[in-house]
Coordinates of C-alpha atoms in Angstrom, one line a residue:
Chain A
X1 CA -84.7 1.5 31.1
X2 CA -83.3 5.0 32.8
X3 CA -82.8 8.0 30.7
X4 CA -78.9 7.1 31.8
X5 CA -78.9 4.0 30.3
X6 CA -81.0 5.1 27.2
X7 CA -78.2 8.3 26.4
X8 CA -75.6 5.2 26.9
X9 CA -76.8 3.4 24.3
X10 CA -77.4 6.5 22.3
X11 CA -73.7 8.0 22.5
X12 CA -72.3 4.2 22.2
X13 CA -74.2 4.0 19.1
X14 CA -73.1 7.5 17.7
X15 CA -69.0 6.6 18.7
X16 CA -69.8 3.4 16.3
X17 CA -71.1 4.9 14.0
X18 CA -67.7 6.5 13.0
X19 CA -66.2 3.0 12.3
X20 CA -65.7 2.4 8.6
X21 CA -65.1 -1.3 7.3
X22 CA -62.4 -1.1 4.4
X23 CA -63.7 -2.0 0.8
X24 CA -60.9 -4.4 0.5
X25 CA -61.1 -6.3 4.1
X26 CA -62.2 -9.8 2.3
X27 CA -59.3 -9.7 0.5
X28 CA -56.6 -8.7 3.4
X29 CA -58.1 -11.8 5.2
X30 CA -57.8 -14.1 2.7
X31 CA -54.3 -13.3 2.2
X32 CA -53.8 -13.7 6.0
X33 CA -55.3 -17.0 5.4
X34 CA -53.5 -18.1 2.7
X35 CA -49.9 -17.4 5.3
X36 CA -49.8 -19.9 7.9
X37 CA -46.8 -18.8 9.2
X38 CA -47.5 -15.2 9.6
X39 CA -50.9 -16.9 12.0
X40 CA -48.5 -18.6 13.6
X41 CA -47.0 -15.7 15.5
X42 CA -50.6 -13.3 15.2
X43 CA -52.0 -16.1 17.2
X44 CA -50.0 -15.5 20.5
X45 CA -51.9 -11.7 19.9
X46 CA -55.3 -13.2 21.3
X47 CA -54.4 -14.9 24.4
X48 CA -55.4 -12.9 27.4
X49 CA -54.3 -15.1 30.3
X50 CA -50.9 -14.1 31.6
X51 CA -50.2 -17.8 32.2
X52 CA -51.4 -18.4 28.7
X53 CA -48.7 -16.0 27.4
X54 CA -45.9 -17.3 29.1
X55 CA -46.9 -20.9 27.9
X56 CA -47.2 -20.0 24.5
X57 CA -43.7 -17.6 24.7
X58 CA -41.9 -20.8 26.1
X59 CA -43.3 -22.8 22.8
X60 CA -42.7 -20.0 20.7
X61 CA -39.1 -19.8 21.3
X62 CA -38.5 -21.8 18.3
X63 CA -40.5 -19.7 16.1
X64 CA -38.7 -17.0 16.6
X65 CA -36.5 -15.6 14.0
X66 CA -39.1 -17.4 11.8
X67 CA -38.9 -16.3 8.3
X68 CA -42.6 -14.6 7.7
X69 CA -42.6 -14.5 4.0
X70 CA -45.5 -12.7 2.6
X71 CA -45.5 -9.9 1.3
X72 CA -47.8 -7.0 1.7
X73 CA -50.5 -7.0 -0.6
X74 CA -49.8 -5.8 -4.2
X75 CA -53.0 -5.9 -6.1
X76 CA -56.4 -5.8 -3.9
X77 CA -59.8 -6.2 -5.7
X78 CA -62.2 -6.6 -3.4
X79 CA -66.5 -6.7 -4.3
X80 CA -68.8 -7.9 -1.6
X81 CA -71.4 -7.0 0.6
X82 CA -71.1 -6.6 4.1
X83 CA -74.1 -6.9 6.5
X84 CA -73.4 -6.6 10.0
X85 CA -75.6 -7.9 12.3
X86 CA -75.3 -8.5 15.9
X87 CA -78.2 -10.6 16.4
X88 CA -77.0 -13.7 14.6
X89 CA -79.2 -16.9 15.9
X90 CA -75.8 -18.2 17.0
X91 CA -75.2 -16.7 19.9
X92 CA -77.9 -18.9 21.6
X93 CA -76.9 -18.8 25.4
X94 CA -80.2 -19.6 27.6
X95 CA -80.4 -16.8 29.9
X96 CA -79.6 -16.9 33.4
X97 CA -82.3 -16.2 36.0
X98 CA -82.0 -13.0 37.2
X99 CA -84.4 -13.5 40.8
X100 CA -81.6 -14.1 43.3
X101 CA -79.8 -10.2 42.9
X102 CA -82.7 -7.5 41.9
X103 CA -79.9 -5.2 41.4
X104 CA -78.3 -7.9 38.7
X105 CA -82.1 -8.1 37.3
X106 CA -82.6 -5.0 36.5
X107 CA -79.1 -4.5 34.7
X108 CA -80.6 -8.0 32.8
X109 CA -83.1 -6.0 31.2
X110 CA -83.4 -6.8 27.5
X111 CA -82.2 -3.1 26.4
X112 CA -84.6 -0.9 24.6
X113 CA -81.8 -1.0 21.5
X114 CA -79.8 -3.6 19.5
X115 CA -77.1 -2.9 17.0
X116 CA -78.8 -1.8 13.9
X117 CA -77.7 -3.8 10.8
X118 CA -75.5 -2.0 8.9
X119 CA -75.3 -2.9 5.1
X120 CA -72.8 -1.5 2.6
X121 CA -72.1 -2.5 -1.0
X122 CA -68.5 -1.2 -2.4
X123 CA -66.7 -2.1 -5.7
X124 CA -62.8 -1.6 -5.6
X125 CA -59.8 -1.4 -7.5
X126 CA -56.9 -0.6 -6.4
X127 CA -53.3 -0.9 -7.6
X128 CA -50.3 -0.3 -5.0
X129 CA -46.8 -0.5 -6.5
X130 CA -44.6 -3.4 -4.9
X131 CA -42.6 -2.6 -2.3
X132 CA -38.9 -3.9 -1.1
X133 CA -39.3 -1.7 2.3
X134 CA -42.1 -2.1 4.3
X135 CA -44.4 0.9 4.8
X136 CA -45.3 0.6 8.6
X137 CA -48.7 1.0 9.1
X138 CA -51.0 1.9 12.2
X139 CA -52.3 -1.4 13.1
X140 CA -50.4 -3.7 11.2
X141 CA -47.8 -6.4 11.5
X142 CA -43.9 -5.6 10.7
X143 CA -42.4 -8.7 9.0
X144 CA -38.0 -9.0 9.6
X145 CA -36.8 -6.9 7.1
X146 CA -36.9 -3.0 6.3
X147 CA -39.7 -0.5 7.3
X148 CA -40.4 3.0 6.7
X149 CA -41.9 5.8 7.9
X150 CA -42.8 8.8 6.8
X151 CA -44.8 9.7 10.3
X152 CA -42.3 11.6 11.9
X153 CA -42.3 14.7 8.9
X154 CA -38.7 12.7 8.5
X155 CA -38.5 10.1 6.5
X156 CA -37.4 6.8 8.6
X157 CA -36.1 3.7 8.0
X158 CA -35.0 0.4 9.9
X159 CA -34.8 -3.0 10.5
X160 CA -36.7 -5.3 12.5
X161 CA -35.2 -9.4 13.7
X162 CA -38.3 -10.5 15.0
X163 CA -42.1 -10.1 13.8
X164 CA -43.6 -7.1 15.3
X165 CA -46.3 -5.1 15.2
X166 CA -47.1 -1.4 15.4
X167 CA -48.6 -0.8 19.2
X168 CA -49.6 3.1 17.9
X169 CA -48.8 5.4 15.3
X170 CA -49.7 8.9 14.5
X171 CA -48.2 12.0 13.2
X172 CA -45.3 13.1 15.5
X173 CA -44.7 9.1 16.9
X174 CA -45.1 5.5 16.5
X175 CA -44.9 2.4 18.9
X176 CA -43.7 -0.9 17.9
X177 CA -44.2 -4.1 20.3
X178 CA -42.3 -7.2 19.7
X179 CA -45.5 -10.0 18.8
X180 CA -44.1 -12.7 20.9
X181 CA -43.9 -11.2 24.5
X182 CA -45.5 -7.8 24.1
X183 CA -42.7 -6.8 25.9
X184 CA -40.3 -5.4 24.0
X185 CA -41.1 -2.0 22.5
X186 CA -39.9 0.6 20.6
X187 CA -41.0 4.2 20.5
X188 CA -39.5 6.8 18.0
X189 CA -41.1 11.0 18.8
X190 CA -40.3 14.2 17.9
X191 CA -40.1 16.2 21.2
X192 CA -42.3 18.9 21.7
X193 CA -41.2 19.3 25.4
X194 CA -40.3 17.3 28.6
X195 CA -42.5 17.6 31.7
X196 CA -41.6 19.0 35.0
X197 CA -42.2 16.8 38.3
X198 CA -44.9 19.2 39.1
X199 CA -46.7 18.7 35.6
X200 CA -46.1 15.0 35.8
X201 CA -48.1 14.8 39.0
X202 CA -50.9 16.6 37.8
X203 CA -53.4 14.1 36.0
X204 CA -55.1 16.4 34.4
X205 CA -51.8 18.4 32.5
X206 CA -52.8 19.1 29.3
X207 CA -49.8 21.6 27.8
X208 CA -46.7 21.0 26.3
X209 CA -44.2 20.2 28.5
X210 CA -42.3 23.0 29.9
X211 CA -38.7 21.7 29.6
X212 CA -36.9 22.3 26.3
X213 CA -37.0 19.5 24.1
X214 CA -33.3 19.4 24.2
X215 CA -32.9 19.2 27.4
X216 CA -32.9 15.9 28.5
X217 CA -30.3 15.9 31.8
X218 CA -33.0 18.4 33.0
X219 CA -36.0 16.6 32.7
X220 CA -34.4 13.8 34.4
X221 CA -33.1 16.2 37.2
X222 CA -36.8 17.6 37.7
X223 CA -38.4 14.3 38.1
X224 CA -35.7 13.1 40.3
X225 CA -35.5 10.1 37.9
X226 CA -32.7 7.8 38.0
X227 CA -29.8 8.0 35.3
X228 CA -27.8 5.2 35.1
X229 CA -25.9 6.1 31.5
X230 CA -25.4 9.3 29.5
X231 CA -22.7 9.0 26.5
X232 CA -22.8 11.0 23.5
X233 CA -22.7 9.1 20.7
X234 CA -24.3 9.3 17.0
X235 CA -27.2 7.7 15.1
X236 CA -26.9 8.0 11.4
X237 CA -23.9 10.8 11.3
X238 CA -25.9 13.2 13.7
X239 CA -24.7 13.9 17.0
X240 CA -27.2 12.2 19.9
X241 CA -27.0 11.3 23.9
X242 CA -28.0 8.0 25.2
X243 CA -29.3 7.6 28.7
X244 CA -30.5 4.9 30.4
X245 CA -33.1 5.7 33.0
X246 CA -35.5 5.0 35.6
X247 CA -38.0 6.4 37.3
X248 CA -37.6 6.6 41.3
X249 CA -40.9 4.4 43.0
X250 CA -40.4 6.5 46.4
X251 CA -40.8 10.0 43.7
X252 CA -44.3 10.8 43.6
X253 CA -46.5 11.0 40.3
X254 CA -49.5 10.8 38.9
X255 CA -51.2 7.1 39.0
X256 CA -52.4 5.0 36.6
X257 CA -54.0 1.6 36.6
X258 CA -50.3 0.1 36.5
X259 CA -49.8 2.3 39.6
X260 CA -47.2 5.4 40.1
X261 CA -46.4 6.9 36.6
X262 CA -44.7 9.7 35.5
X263 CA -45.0 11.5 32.3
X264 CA -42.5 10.9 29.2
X265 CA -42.8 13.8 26.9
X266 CA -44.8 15.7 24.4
X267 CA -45.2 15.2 21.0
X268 CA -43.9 17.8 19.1
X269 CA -46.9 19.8 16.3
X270 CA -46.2 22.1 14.7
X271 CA -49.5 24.0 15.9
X272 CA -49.7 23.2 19.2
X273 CA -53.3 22.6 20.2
X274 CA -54.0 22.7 23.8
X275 CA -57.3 20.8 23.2
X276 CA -55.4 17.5 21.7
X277 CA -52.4 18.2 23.9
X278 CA -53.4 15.7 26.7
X279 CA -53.4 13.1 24.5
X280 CA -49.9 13.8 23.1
X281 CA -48.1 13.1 25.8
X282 CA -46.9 9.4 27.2
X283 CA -46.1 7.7 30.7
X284 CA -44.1 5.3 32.1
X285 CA -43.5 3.5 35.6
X286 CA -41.2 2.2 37.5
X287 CA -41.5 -1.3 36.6
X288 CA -40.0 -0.5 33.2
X289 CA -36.0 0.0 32.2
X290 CA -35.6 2.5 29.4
X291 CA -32.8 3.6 26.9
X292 CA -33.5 7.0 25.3
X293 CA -31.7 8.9 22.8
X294 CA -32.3 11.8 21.8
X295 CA -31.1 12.7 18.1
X296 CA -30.8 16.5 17.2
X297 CA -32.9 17.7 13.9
X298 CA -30.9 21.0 13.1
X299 CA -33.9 24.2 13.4
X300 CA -36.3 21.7 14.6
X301 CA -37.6 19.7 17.2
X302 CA -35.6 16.6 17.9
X303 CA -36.0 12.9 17.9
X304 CA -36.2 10.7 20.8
X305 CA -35.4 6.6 20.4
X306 CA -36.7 4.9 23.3
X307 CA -36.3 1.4 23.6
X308 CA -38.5 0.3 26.3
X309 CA -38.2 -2.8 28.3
X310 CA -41.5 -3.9 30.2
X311 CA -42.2 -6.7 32.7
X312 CA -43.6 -10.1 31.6
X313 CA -46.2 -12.3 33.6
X314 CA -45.4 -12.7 37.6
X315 CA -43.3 -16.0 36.7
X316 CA -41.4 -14.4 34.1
X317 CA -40.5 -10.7 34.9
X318 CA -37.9 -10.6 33.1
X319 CA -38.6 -11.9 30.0
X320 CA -37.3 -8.8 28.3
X321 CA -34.5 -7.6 30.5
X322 CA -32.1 -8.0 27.5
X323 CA -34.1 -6.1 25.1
X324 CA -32.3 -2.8 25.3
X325 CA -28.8 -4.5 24.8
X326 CA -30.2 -6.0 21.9
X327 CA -31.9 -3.2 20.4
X328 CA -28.7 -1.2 20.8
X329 CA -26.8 -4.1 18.9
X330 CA -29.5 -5.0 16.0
X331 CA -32.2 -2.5 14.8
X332 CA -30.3 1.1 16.2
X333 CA -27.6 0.7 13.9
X334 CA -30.3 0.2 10.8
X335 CA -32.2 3.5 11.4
X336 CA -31.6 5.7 8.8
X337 CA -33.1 9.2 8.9
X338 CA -34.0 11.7 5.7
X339 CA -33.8 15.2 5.5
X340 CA -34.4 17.6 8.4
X341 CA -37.7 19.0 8.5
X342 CA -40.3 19.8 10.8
X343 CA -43.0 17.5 12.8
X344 CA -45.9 16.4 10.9
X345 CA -49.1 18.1 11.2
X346 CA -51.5 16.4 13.6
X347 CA -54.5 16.4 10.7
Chain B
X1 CA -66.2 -35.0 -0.8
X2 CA -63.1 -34.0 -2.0
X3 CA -60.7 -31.9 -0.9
X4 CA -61.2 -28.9 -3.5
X5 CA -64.9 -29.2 -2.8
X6 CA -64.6 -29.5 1.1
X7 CA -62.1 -26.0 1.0
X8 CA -64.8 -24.8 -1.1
X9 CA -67.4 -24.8 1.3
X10 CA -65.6 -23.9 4.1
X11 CA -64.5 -20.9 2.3
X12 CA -68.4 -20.4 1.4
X13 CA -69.1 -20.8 5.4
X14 CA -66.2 -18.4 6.1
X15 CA -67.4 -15.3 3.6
X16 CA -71.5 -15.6 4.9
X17 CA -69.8 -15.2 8.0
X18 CA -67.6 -12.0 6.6
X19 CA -71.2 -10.8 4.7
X20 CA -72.9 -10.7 8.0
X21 CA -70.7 -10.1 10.8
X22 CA -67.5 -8.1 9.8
X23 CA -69.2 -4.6 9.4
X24 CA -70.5 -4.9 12.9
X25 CA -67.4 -6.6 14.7
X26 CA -65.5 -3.6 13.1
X27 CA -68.0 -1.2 14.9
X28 CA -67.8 -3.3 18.2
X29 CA -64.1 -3.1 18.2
X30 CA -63.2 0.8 17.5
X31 CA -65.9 1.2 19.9
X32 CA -63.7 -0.6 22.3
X33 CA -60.2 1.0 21.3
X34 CA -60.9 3.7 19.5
X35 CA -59.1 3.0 16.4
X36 CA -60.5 2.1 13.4
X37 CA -57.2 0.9 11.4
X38 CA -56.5 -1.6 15.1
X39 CA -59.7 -2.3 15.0
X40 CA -59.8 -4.0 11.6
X41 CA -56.8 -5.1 12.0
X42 CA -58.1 -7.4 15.2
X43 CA -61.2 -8.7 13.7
X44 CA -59.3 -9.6 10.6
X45 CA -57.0 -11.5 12.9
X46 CA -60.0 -13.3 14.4
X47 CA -61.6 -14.3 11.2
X48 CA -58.3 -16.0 10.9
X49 CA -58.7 -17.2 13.8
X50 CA -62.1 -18.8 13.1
X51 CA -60.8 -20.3 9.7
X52 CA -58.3 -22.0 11.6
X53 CA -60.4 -23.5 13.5
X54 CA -63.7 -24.2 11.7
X55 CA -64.0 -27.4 11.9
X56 CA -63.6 -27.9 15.7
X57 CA -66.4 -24.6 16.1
X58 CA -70.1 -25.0 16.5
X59 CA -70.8 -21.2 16.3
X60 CA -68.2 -19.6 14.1
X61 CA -70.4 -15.9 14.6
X62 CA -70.0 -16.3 18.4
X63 CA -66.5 -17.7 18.3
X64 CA -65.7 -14.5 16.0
X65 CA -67.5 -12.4 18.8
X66 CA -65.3 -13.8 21.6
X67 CA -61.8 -13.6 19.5
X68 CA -62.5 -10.0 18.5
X69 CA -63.2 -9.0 22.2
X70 CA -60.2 -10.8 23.2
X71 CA -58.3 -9.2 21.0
X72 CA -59.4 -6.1 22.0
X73 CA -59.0 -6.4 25.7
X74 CA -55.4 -7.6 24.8
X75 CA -54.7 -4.5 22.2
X76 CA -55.8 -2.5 25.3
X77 CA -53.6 -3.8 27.9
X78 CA -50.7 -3.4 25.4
X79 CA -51.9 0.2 24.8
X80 CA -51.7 0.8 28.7
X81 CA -47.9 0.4 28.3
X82 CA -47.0 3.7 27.6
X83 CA -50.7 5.8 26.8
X84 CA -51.9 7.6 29.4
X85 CA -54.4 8.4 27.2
X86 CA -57.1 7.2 24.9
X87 CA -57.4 8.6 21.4
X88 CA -59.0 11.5 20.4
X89 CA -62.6 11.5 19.7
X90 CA -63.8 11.8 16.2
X91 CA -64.3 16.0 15.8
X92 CA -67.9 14.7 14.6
X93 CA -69.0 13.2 17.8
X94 CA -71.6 15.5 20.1
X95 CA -70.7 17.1 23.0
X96 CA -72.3 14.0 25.1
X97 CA -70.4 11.4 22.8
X98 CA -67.1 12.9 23.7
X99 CA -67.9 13.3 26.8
X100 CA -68.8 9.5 27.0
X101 CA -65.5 8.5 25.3
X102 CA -63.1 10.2 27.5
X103 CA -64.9 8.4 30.2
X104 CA -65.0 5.3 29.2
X105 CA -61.3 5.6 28.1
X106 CA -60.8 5.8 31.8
X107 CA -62.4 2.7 32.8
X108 CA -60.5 -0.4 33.7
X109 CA -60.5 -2.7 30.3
X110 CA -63.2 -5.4 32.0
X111 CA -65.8 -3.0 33.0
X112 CA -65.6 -0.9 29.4
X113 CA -65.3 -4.2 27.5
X114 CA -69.0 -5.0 29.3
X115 CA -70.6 -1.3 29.5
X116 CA -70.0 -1.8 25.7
X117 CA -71.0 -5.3 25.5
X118 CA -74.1 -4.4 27.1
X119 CA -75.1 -1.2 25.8
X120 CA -73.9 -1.1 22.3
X121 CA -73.9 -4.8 21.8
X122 CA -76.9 -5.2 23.8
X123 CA -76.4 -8.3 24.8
X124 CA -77.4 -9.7 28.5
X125 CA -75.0 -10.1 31.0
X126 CA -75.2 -14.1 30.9
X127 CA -74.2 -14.0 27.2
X128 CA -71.6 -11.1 27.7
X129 CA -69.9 -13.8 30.5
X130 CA -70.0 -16.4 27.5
X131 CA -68.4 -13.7 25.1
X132 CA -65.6 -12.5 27.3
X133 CA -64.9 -16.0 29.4
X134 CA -65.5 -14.8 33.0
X135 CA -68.3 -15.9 35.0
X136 CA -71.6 -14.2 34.6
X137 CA -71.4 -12.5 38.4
X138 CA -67.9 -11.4 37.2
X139 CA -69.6 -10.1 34.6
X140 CA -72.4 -8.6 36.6
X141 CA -70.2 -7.2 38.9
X142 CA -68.5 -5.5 36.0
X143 CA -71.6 -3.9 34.6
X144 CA -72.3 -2.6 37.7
X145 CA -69.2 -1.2 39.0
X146 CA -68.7 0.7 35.3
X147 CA -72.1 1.5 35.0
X148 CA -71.5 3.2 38.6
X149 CA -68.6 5.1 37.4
X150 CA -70.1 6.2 34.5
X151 CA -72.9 8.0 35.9
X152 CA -71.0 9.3 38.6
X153 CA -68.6 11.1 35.9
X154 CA -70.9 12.2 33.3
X155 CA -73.1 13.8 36.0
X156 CA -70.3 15.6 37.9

């Protein structure tokens, strides 16, 4: 075992170490048990295998719309004692010999560490009043009906037609996906700025973007992105521009895994922190079609509404090409904002 | 048996199963995406999973180990959608930690899911090919190439 391999294990064990296991997880999965038809549509979730997914979306068509009737939980009391321990007898896979690559036997080494068992003993109550909107949660699963948010600094509500789930929220912005495609997502900021081309291009950007959060038409122009729509309109009585927009594959941009990318916005804080900034900002590329609005906050910084629509396996591309039509029509008109205010804090 | 006494003992088989293995599957998965809500939120999905499907499994504990890493490489290829970046370490992390988990954040999802497999899970790489479903020189292959990228950006 290297010193490499032994400060591996060492900062691996350290990241894990900042997990915590909720007090009342035996609970939460019991009443996941206990709704069959809520599993129906987490189970599409696991698969991994494009062709897997586009199976299962062709079977699921007739679960969607599906009526997913529980409801959040209302009264958790949760006692047990959790013992985690990786080396459970049942993983008992013979071992594979290791003579015919030295390079592969080396890196078959028993390592010099195993996951320590971790035991913890916690007695909860809690109460939480019962709820006719949906709080949306980081993590979680949106059932049809009314959510809310509170993650902007603005109070936030709308509806959702399908089951969905949250793909990432935080202070300043939250993701939804759609469960049965993945597809289909929805992504409501408050702008802190839009980048220019040449910050785009650079991986390594880490500062607010230097266009004005307002300024959408010239973000667009700097990026040499395509603009297909731009209306004013309003959502919820205040005055907002829709665009629909793409970016330009012969542009160049940063790259990504997916390929070319180019760089969205920044999240709006109200103490902007250079160190967290390079994590505040989001990408897209040109595989993906995108309807943005952008909602003015009087004396602060201003929401954006993307809807986003993203390929699906290599024999259905287009799985979602009707998303943003949709989303227009359905959940846009449900969004209900509160009273301006500022961007939450980060922590 | 009856009914009420056969759901009894599967229930019984399905919390020894949460007593032993949820604590750690939590730590395996925010070590994978970084999240500790997501990442209870996936292994809770997988013991689902497992209760599902109890009666067809030999191993529920590595069943549970190879739903919650699916899971995981799936929450991370829906992440990819729009995130050009990871989240933010936790502030108590040292400076080697952090360092570690904006490097593996860069990684491609296979080679992280088996650097972690390996050397937080510590499991071998014939068992990690059993875990994650790809053949054990995929898996090999994997180790190697992250392993390779690792060291080549924590020394620079």
């Amino acid at each position: 075992m290297s010193k490499f391999t032994d400060r591996l294990e060492d900062d691996l064990e350290q990241i894990a170490d900042r997990a915590t296991s909720s007090p009342t997880a035996w609970k939460a999965i019991q009443d996941r048990m206990a709704d069959p038809a809520a599993y129906d549509v987490r189970e599409i979730i696991m698969l991994t295998d494009e062709r897997e997914i586009a199976e299962e979306v062709a079977r699921g068509r007739r679960r969607t719309w599906l009526a997913v009737a529980a409801a959040v939980v209302l009264l958790a009391v949760a006692a047990g004692v959790i013992l985690g321990n990786r080396d459970s007898a049942e993983v008992n896979i013979a071992d594979q010999p290791t003579t015919e690559d030295p390079i592969d036997e080396s890196l078959d080494e028993a390592p010099t560490t195993t996951v320590a068992p971790t035991t913890t003993t916690t007695t909860t109550t809690t109460t939480e009043p019962e709820r006719t909107v949906g709080e949306i949660l980081s993590g979680s699963a949106l059932d049809p009906g009314p959510h809310e948010t509170d993650v902007l600094g603005m109070s936030l509500q709308l509806d959702v037609f399908e089951p969905m789930r949250t793909a990432w929220i935080r202070p300043g912005e939250f993701q939804l996906t759609d469960q049965e495609t993945q597809t289909k997502f929805i992504v409501i900021a408050r702008i802190g700025g839009w980048p220019t081309l040449e910050e785009s291009s650079d991986p390594t950007f880490g500062q607010q973007g230097a266009i004005a959060p307002v300024d959408v038409d010239a973000w667009i122009a700097d990026n040499q992105m395509i603009a297909s729509r731009r209306d004013d309109t309003t959502i919820d009585g205040r005055p907002a521009v829709v665009y629909d927009v793409r970016t330009d594959p012969e542009v160049e941009g940063s790259f990504s895994d997916q390929g070319k990318q180019n760089l969205v916005y920044s999240v709006a804080e109200p103490s902007f922190d250079p160190a967290t900034a390079a994590a505040r900002d989001r990408t897209i590329v040109p595989q993906m079609s995108i309807r943005l609005w952008l909602v003015e906050v009087d004396g602060f910084a201003p929401i954006a509404i993307f809807a986003v629509a993203a390929p699906g396996p290599p024999d259905t591309p287009d799985i979602s090409s009707g998303w943003l039509d949709e989303f227009e029509a359905t959940i846009l008109p449900t969004i209900q904002l509160g009273p301006d205010g500022p961007p939450k804090p980060l922590s | 048996m009856t009914a009420a006494a056969a759901e009894a003992e599967r229930r019984g088989v399905l919390e020894e199963l949460f007593n032993v293995e949820y604590s750690g599957m939590v730590r395996l998965a925010y070590t994978l995406v970084g999240s500790n809500a997501e990442a209870e939120d996936l292994v809770q999905d997988s013991f689902v999973e497992v209760s599902r499907r109890l009666a067809e499994i030999d191993k529920p504990g590595a069943y549970l180990r190879s739903a919650v890493v699916s899971r995981c490489r799936s929450a991370l290829r829906r992440r990819r959608v729009m995130d050009r970046h990871r989240p933010e370490p936790p502030h108590s992390l040292t400076s080697g930690a952090g360092e570690l988990w904006d490097v593996l954040g860069r990684l491609p999802e296979d080679q992280r899911i088996v650097v972690v497999l390996r050397y937080y899970g510590g499991y071998r790489s014939s068992e990690i090919a059993k875990i994650v479903d790809i053949p054990s020189a995929t898996a090999r292959s994997h180790l190697r190439r992250g392993l390779a990228a690792l060291r080549k950006d924590l020394d620079s």
